[in-house]
CSV table of C-alpha atoms in Angstrom, one decimal:
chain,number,residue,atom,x,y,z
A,1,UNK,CA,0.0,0.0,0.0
A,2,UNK,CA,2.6,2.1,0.9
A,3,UNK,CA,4.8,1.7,-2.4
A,4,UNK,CA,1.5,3.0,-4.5
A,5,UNK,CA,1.3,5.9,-2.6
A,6,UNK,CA,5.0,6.7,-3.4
A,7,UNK,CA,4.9,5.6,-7.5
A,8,UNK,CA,1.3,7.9,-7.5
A,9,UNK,CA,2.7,10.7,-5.1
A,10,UNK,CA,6.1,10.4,-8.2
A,11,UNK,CA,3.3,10.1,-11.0
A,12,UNK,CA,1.9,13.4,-9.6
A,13,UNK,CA,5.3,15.5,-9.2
A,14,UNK,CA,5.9,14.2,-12.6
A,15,UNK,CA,2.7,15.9,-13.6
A,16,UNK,CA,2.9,18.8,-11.7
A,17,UNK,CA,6.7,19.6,-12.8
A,18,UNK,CA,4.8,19.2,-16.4
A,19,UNK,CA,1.8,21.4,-16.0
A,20,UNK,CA,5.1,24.1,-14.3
A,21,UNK,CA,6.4,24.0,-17.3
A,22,UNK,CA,3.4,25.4,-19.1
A,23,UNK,CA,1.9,28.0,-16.4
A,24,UNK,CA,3.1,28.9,-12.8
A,25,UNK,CA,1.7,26.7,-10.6
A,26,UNK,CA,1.3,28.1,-6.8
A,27,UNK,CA,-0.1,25.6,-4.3
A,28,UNK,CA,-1.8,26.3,-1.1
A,29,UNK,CA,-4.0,24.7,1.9
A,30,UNK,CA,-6.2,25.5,4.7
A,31,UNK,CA,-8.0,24.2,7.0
A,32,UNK,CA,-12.0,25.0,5.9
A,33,UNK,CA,-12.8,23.4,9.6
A,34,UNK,CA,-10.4,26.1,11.8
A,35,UNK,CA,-12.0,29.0,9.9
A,36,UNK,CA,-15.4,27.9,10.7
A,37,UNK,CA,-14.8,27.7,14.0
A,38,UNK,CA,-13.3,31.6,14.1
A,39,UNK,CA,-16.2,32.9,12.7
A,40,UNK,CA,-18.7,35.1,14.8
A,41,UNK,CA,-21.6,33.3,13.6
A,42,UNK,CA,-20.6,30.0,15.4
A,43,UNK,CA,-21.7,30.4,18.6
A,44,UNK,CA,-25.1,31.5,17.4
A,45,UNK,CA,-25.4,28.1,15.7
A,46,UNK,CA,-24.1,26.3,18.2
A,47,UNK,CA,-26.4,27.4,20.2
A,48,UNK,CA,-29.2,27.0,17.5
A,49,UNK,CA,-28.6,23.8,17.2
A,50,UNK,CA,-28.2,22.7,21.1
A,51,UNK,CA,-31.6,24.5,21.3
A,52,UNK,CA,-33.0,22.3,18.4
A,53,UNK,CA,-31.5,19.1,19.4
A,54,UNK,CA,-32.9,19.5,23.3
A,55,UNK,CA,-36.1,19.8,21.7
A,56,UNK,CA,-35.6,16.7,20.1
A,57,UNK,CA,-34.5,15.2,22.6
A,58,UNK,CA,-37.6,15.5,25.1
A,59,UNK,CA,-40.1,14.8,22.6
A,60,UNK,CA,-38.2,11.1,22.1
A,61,UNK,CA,-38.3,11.0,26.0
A,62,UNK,CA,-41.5,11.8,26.4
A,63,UNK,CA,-43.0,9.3,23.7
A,64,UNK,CA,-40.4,6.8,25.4
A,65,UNK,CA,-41.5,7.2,28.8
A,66,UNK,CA,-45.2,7.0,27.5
A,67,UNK,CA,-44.6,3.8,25.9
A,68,UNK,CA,-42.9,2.5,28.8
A,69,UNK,CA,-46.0,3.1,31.0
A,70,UNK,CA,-48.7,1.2,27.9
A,71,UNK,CA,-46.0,-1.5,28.2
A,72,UNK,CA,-46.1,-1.5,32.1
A,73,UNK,CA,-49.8,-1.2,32.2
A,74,UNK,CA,-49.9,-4.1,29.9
A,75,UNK,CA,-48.1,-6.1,31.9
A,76,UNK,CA,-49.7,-5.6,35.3
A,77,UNK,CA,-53.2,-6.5,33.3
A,78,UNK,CA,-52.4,-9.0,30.8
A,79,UNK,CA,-53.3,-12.0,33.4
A,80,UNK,CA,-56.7,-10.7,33.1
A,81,UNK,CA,-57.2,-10.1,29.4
A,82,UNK,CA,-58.8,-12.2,27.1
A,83,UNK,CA,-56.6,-14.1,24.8
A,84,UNK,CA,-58.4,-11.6,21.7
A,85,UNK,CA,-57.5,-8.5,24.0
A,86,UNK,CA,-53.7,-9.5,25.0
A,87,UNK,CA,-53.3,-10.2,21.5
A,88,UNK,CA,-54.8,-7.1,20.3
A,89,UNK,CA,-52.7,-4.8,23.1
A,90,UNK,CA,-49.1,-6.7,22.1
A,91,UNK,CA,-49.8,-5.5,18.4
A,92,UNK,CA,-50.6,-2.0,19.3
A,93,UNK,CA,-47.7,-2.4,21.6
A,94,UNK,CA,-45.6,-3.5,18.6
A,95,UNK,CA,-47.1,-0.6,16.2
A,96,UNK,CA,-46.0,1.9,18.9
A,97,UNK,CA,-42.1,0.6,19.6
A,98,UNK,CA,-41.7,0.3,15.6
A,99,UNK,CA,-43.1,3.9,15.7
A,100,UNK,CA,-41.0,5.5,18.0
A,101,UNK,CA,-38.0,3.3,16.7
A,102,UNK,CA,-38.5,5.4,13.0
A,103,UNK,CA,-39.3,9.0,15.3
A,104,UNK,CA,-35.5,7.8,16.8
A,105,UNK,CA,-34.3,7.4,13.0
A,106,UNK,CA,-36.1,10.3,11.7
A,107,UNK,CA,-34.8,12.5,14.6
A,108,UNK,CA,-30.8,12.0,13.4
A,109,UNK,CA,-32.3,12.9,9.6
A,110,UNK,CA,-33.9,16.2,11.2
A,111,UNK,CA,-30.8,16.7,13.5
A,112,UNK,CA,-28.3,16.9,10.7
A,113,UNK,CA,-31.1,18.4,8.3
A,114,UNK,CA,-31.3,21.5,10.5
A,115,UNK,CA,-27.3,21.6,11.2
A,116,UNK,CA,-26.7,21.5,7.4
A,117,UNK,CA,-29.2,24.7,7.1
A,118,UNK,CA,-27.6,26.3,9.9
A,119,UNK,CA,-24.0,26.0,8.8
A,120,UNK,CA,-24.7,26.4,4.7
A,121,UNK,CA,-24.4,30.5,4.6
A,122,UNK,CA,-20.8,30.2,6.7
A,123,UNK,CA,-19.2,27.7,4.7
A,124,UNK,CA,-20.9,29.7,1.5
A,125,UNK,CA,-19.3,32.4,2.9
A,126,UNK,CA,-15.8,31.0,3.8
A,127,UNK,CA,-15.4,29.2,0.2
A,128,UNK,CA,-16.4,32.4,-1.6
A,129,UNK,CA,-13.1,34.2,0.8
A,130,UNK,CA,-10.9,31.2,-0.1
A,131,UNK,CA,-11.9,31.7,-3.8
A,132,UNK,CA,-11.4,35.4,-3.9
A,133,UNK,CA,-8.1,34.8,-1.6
A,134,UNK,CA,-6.6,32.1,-4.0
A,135,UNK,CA,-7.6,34.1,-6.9
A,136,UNK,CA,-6.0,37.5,-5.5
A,137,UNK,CA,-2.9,35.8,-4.9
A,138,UNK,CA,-2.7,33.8,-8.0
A,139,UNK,CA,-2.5,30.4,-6.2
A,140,UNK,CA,-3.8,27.6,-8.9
A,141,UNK,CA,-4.8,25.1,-6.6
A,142,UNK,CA,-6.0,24.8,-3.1
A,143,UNK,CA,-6.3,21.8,-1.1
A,144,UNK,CA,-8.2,21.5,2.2
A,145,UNK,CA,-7.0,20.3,5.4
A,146,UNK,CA,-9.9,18.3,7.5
A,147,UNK,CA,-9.6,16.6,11.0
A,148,UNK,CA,-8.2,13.3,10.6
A,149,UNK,CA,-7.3,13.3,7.1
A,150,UNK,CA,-4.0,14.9,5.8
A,151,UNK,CA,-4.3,16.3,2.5
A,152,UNK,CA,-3.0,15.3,-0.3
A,153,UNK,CA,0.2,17.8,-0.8
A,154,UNK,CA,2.7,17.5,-3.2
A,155,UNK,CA,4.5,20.6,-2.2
A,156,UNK,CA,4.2,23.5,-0.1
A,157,UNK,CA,6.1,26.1,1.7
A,158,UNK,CA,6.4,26.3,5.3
A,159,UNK,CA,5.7,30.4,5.0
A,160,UNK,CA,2.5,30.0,3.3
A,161,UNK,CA,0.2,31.4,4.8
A,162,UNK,CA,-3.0,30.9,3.1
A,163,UNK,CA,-5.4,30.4,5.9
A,164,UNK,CA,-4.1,33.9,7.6
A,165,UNK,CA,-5.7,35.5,4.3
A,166,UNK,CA,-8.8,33.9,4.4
A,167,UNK,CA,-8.9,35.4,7.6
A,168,UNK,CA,-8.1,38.5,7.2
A,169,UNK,CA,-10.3,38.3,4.0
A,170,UNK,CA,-13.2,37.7,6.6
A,171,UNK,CA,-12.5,40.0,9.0
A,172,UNK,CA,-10.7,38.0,11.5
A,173,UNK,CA,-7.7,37.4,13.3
A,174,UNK,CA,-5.4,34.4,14.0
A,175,UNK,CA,-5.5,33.5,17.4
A,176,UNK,CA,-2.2,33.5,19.2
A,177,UNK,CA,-0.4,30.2,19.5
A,178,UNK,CA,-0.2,28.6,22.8
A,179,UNK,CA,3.0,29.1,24.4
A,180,UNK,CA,5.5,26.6,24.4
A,181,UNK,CA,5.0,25.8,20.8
């Protein structure tokens, strides 16, 4: 595994050292994640969202604890039901579990739905400054730096300073390094 990443990592330079030769080719990366977090509007949607996921959350509980008590209640009096009746309870029993089961499943849909809507107009907003950014400093390609996944760099500078840019394209500042670094 490790020599195909080294023959297509060579494949790649080969390319790139190519596609040099016909244009300037200037490189940079950020980290789309880091400048998310900066912006103002994060802590408005974070708190959006905490709002919209406790309301979730209680109206699972309470349709749990509901069908906790039917199931409860079923139990206490099924020694005293008809066989017709006990049968009749455990499939509206059954029709109520499978129900809450799909309100569990259609919770996570509504969950990320709603974080998707909330965070759409700040990444709009931080790919349209990495756009203008890349174009106003004539970089040709921009790769993006997520959390667990290195990009895929075939060279860079250690100067670069791409992300500072976006920044300061948006208005904000780089936070200071912690000390000892």
């Amino acid at each position: 595994m490790m020599k195909v990443k080294v023959i297509l990592s060579a494949i790649a330079l080969l390319c790139v050292g190519f596609a040099a030769q016909a244009q300037e080719v200037k490189i940079g990366y950020t980290n789309v994640e880091f400048i998310m977090d900066l912006m103002p509007e994060m802590e408005q949607i974070a708190a959006d969202i905490k709002d919209y996921e406790t309301q979730l959350q209680t109206t699972l509980q309470i349709k749990g604890e509901d069908f906790q008590r039917q199931v409860q209640t079923f139990e206490q009096a099924s020694q005293t039901m008809t066989e017709e009746a006990r049968a009749a309870k455990v499939q509206e029993l059954t029709a109520l579990r499978d129900n809450l089961q799909k309100m569990e499943s259609d919770t996570q849909i509504s969950y990320q739905r709603k974080l998707g809507e909330l965070l759409s107009p700040v990444q709009t907003k931080v790919v349209n400054a990495i756009n203008a950014v890349a174009a106003e400093n004539n970089y040709t390609h921009i790769f993006a730096e997520s959390a667990g996944q290195a990009p895929i760099l075939l060279y860079t500078k250690e100067e670069d300073k791409f992300t500072e840019l976006v920044l300061a394209k948006l208005g904000l500042e780089m936070p200071a390094a912690p000390a000892g670094n």
